[in-house]
PDB file of C-alpha atoms in Angstrom:
ATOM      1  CA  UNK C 758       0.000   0.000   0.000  1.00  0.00           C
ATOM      2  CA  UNK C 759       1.112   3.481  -0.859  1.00  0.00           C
ATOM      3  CA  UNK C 760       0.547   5.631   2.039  1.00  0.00           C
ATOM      4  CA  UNK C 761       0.640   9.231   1.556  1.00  0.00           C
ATOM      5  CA  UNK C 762       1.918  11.928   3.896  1.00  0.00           C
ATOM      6  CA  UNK C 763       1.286  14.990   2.237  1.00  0.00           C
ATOM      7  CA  UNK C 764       0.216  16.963   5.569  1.00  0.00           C
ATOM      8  CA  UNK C 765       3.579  15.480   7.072  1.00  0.00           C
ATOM      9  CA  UNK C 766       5.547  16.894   4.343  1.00  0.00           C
ATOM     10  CA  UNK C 767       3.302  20.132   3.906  1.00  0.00           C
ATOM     11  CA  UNK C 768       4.057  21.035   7.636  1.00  0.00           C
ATOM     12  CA  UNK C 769       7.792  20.279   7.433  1.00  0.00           C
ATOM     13  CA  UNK C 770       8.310  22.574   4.664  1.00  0.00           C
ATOM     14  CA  UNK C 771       7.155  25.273   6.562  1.00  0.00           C
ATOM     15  CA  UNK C 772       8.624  24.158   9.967  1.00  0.00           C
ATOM     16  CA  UNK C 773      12.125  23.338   8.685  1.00  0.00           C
ATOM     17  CA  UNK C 774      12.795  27.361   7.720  1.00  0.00           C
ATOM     18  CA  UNK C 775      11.919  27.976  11.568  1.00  0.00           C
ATOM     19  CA  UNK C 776      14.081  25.273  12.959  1.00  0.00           C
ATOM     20  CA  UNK C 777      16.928  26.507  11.049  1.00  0.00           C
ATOM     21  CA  UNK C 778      16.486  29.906  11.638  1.00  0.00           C
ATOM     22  CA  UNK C 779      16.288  29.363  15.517  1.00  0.00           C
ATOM     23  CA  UNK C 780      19.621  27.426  14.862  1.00  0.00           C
ATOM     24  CA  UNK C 781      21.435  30.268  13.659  1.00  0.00           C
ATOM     25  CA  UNK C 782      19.878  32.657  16.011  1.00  0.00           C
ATOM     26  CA  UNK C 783      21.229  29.860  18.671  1.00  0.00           C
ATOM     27  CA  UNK C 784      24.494  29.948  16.867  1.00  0.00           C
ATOM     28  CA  UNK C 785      25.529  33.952  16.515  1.00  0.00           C
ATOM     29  CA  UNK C 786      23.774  35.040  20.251  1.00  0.00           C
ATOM     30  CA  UNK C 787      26.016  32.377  22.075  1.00  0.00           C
ATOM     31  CA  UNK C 788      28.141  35.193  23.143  1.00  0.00           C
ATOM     32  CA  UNK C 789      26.043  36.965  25.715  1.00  0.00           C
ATOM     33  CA  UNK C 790      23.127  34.625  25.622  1.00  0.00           C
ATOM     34  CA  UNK C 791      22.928  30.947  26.286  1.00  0.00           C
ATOM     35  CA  UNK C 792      23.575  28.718  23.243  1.00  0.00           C
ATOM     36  CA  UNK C 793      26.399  28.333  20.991  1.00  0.00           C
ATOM     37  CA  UNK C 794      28.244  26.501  18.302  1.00  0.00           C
ATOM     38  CA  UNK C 795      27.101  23.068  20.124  1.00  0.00           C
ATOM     39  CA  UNK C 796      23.153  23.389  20.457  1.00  0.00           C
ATOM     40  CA  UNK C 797      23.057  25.670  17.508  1.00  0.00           C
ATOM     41  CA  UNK C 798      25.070  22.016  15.538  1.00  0.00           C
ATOM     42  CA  UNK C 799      22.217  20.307  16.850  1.00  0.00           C
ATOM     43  CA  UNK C 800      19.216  21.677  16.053  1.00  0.00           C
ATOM     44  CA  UNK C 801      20.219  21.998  12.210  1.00  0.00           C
ATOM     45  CA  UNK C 802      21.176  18.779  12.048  1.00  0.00           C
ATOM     46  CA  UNK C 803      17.651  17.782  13.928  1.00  0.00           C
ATOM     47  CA  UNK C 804      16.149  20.279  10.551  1.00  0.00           C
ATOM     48  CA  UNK C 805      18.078  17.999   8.273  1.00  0.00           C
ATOM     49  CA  UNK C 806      16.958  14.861   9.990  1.00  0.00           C
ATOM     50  CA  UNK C 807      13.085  16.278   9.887  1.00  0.00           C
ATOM     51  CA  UNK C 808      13.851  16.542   6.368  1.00  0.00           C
ATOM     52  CA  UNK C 809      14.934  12.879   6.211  1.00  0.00           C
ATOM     53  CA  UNK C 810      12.096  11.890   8.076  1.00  0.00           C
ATOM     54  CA  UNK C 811       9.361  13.753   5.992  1.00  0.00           C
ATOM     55  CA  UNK C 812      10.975  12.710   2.490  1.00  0.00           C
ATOM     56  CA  UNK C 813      13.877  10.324   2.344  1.00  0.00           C
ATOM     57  CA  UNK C 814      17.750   9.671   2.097  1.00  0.00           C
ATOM     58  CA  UNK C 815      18.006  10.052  -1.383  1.00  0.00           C
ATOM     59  CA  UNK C 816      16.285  13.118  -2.114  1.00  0.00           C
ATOM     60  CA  UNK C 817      18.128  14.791   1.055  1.00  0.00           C
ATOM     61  CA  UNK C 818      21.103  14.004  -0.660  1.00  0.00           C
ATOM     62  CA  UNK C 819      19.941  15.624  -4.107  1.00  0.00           C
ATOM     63  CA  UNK C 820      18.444  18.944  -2.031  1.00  0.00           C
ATOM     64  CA  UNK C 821      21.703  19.181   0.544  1.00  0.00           C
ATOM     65  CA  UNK C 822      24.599  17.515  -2.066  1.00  0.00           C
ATOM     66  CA  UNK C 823      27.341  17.456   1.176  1.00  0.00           C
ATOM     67  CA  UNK C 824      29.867  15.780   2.221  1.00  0.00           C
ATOM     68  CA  UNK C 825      29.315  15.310   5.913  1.00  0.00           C
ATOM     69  CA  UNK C 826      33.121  13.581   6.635  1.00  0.00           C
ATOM     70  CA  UNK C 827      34.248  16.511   4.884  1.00  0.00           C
ATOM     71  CA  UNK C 828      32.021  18.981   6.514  1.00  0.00           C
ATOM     72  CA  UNK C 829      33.527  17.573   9.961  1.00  0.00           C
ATOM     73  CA  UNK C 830      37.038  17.997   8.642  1.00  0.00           C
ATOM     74  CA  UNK C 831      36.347  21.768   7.575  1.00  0.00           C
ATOM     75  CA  UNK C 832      35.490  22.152  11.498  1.00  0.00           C
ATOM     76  CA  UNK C 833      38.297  20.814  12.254  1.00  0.00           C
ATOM     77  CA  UNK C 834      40.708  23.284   9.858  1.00  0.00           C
ATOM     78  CA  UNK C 835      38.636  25.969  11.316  1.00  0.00           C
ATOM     79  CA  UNK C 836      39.246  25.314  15.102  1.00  0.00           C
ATOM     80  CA  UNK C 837      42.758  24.397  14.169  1.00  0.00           C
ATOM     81  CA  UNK C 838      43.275  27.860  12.064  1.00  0.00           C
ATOM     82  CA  UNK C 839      42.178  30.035  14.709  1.00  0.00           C
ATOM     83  CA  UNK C 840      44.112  28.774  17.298  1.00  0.00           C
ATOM     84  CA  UNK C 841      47.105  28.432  14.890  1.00  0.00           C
ATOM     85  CA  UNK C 842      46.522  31.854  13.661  1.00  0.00           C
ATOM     86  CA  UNK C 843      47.185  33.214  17.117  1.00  0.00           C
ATOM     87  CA  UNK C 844      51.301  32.062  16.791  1.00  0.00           C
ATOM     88  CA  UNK C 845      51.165  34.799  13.692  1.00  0.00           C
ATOM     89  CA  UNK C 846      51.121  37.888  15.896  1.00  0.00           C
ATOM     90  CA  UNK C 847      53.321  36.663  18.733  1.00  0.00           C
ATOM     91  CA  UNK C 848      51.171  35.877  21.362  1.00  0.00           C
ATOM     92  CA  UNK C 849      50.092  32.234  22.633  1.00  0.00           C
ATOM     93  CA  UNK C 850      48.386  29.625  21.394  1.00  0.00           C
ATOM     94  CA  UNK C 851      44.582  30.364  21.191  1.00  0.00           C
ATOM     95  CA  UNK C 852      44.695  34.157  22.180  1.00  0.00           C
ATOM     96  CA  UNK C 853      41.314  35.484  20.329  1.00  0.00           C
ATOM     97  CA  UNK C 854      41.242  39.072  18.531  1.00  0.00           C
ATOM     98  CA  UNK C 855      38.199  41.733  19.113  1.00  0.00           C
ATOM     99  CA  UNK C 856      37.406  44.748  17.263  1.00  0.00           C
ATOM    100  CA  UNK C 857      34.889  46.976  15.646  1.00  0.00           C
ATOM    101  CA  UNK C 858      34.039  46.929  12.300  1.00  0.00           C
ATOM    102  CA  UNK C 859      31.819  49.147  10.295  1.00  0.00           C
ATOM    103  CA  UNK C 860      29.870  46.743   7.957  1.00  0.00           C
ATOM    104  CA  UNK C 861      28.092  48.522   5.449  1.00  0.00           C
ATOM    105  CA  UNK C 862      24.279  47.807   6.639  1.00  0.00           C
ATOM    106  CA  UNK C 863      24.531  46.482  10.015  1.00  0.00           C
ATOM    107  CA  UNK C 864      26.910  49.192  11.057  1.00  0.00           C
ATOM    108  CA  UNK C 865      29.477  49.555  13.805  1.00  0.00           C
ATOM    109  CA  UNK C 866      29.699  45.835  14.711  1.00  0.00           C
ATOM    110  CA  UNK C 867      31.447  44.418  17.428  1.00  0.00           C
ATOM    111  CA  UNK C 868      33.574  41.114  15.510  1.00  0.00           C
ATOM    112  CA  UNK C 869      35.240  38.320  17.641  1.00  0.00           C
ATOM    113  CA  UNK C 870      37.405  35.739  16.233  1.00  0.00           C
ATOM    114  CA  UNK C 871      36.033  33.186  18.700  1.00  0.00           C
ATOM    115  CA  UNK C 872      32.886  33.143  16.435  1.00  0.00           C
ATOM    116  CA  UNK C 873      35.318  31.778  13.816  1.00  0.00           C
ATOM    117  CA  UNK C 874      35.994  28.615  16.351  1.00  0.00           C
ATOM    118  CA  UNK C 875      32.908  28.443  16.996  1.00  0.00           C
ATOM    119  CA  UNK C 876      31.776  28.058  13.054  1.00  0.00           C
ATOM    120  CA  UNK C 877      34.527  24.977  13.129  1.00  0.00           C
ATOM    121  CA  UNK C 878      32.516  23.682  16.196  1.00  0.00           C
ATOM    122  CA  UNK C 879      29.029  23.873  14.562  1.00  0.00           C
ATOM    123  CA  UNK C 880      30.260  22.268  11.458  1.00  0.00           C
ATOM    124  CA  UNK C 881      32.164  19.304  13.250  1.00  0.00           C
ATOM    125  CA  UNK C 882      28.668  18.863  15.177  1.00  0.00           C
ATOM    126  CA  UNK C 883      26.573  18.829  12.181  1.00  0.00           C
ATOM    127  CA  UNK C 884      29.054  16.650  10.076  1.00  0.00           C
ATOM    128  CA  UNK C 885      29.045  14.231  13.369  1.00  0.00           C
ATOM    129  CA  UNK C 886      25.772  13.911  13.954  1.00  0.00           C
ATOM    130  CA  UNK C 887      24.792  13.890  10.168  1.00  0.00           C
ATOM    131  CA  UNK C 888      27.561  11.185   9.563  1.00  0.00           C
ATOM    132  CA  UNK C 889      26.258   8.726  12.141  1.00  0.00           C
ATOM    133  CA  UNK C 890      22.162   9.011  10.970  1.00  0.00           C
ATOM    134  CA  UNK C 891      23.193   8.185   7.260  1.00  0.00           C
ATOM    135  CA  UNK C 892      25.352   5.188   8.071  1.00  0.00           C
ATOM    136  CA  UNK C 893      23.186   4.477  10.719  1.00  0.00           C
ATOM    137  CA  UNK C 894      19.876   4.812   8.360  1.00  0.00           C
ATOM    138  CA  UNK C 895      21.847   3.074   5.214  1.00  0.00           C
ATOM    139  CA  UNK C 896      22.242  -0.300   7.101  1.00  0.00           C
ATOM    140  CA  UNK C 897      20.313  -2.443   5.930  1.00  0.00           C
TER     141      UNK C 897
ATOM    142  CA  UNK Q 923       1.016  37.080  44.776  1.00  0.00           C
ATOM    143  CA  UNK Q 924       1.945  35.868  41.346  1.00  0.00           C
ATOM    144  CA  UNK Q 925       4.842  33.564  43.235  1.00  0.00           C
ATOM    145  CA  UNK Q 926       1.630  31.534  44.575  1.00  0.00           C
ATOM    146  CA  UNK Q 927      -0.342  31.142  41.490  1.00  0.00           C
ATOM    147  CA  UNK Q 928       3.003  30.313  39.906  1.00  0.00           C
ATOM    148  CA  UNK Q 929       3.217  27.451  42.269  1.00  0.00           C
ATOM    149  CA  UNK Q 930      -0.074  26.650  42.396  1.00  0.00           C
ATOM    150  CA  UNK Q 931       0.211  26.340  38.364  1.00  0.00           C
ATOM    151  CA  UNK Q 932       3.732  24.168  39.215  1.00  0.00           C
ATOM    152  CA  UNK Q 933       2.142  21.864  40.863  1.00  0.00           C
ATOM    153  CA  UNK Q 934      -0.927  21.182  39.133  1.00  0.00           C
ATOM    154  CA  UNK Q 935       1.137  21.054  35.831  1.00  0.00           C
ATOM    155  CA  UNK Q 936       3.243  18.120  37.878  1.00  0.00           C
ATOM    156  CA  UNK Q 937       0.127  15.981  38.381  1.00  0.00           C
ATOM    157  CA  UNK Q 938      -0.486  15.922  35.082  1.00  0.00           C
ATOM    158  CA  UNK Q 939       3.261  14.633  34.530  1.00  0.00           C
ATOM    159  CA  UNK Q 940       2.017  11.948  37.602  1.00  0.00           C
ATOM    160  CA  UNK Q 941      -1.303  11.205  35.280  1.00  0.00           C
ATOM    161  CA  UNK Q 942       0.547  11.078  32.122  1.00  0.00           C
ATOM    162  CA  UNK Q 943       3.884   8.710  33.815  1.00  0.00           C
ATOM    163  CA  UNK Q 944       0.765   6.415  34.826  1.00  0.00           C
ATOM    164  CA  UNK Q 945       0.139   6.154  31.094  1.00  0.00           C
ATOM    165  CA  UNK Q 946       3.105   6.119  29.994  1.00  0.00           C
ATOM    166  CA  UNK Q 947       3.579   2.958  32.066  1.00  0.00           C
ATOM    167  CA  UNK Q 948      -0.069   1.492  32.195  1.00  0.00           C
ATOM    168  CA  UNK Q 949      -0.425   2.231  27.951  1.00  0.00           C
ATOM    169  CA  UNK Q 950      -1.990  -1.132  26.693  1.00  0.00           C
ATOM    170  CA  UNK Q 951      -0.685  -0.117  22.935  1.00  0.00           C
ATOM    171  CA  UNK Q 952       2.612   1.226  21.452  1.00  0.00           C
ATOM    172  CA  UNK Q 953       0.729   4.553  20.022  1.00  0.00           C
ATOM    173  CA  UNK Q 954      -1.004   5.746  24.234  1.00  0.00           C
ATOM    174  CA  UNK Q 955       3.043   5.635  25.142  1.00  0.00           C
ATOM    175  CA  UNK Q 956       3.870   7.866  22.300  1.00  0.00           C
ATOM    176  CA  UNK Q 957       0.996  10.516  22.653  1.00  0.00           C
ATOM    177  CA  UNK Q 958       1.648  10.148  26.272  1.00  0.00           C
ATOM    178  CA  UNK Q 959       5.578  11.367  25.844  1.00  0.00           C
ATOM    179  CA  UNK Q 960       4.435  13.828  23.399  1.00  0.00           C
ATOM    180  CA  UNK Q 961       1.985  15.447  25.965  1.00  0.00           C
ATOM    181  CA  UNK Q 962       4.791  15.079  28.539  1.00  0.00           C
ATOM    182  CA  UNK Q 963       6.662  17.057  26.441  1.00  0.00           C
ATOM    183  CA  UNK Q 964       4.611  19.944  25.694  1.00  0.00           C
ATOM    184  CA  UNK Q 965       3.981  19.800  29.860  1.00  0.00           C
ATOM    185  CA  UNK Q 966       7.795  20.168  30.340  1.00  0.00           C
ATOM    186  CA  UNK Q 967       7.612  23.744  28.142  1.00  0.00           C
ATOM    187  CA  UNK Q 968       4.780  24.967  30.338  1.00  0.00           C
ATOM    188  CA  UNK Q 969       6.965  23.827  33.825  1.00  0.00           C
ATOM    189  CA  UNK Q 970      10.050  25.699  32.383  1.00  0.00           C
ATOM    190  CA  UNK Q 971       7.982  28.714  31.269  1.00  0.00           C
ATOM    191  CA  UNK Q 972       6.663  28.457  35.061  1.00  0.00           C
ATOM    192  CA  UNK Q 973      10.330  28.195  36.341  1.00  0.00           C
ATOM    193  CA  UNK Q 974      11.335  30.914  34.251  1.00  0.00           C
ATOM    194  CA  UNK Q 975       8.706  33.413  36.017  1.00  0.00           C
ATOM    195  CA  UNK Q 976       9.351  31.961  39.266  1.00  0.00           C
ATOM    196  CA  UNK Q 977      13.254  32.234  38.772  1.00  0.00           C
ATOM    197  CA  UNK Q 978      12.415  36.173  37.494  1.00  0.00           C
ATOM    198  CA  UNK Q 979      14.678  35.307  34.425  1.00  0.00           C
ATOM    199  CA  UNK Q 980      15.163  34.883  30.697  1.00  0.00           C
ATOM    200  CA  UNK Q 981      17.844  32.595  30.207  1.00  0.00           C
ATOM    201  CA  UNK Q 982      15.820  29.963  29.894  1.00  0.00           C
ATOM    202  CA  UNK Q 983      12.946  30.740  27.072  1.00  0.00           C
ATOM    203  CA  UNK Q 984      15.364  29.561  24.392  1.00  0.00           C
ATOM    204  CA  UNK Q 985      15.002  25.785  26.277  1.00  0.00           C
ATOM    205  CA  UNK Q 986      10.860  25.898  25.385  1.00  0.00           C
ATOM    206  CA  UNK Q 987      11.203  26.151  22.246  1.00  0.00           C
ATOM    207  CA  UNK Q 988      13.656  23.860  22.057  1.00  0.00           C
ATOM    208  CA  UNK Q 989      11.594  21.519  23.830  1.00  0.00           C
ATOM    209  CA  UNK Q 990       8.897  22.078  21.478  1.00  0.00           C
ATOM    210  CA  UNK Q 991      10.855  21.098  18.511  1.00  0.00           C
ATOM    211  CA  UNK Q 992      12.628  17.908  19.936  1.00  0.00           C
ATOM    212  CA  UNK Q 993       8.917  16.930  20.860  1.00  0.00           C
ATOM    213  CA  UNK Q 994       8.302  17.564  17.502  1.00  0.00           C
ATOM    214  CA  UNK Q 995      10.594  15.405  15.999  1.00  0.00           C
ATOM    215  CA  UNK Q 996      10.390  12.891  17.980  1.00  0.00           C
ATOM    216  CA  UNK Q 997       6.988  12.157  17.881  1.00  0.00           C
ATOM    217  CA  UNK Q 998       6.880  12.218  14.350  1.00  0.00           C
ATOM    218  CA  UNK Q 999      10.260   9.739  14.028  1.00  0.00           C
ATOM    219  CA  UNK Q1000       8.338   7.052  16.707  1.00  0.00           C
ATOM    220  CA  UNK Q1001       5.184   7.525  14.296  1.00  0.00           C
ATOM    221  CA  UNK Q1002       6.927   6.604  11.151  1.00  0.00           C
ATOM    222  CA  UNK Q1003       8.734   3.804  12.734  1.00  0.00           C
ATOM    223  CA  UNK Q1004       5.004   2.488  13.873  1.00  0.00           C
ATOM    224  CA  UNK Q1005       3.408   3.282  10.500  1.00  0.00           C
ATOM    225  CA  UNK Q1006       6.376   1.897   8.177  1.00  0.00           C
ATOM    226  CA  UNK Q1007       8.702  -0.251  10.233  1.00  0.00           C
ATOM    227  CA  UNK Q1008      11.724   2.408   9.354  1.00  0.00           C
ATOM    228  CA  UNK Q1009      12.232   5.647  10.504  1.00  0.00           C
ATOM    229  CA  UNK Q1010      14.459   6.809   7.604  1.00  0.00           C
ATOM    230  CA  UNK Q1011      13.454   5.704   4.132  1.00  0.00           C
ATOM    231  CA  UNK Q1012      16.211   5.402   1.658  1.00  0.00           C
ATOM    232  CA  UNK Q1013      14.302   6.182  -1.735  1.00  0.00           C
ATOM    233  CA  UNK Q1014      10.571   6.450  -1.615  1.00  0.00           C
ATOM    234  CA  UNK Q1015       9.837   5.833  -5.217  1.00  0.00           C
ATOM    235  CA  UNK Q1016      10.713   2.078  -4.744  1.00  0.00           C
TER     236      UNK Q1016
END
């Protein structure tokens, strides 16, 4: 029998641009609110995985074509590259910059290279968790 | 005043936890347990959104709707698993 979940599918198409949205609001507030590379890792992958749920593997793969392993490994550079990048100007290992930048629509912003480790922590989460549900969900 | 009908609301919201644990446990079928989580779930948000006026704080409205959404998801996930037998299809079209 064919079932049909249209009002599955329906719903997660609007509830997936919500989920991801929250992520990244999750994601860049870390700094003075709670949340942060981790949780914000989680709840997009839990988007992707809604995806998965409502449709299936293969036509996750055709709307999101990515790596995951690789995804993981681009964390990984960018954790690395910030902490390396430190050794540049003379000071220790892992010493984080801060400065203002004027941006030309959101104006005088206040930009942290910690955000940049925490980008390489949100990817290695994503590519983690999204690594294990495939090859978890591909077993046959 | 408010700190009493905020723990008035506390507890009454935890004996519907104590109500919905009993059918959580009690469930005859597969599909009472997962309603029954579900409703725990959406319980949870209203106890954290109590906590949070209790506490007089903030921090913690980004944890109900995260609630909400793990709910959510995993709801649907046990229901597919119930309908279909998998939770993650590999290609539909077969």
């Amino acid at each position: 029998m064919k079932t049909n979940d249209l009002i599955l599918q329906t719903t997660t198409k609007v509830v997936l641009f919500i989920i991801i949205l929250f992520s990244f609001h999750i994601f860049f507030a870390g700094h003075y609110t709670p949340g942060g590379g981790f949780v914000g890792g989680l709840l997009t992958s839990g988007a992707i995985i809604l995806l998965m749920l409502a449709f299936d593997m293969k036509t996750v793969s055709l709307i999101l074509p990515v790596n995951y392993i690789y995804m993981a490994a681009t964390g990984l550079l960018f954790a690395g590259g910030t902490a390396a990048g430190a050794l540049l100007f003379n000071v220790p290992l892992l010493t984080h910059a801060f400065g203002h930048v004027d941006l030309p629509i959101l104006g005088d912003t206040a930009l942290h290279t910690a955000t940049i480790f925490d980008l390489g922590v949100f990817l290695v989460v994503v590519g983690v968790t999204m690594t294990i549900i495939q090859t978890i969900g591909e077993d046959e | 005043m408010i700190l009493i009908a905020v723990k008035i609301a506390i507890l009454c919201m935890s004996i519907a936890i104590l109500g919905l644990i009993y059918r959580l446990i009690k469930g005859p079928s597969m599909p009472d347990r997962i309603v029954a989580l579900d409703a725990i779930g959406i319980n949870l948000v209203a106890i954290v959104a109590l906590v949070s006026i209790f506490l007089d704080t903030n921090a913690f409205l980004e944890v109900i709707l995260l609630l909400g959404i793990l709910s959510f998801i995993g709801t649907v996930a046990f229901s597919k698993y119930l309908e279909k037998g998998v939770a993650l299809e590999r290609d539909r079209d077969l």
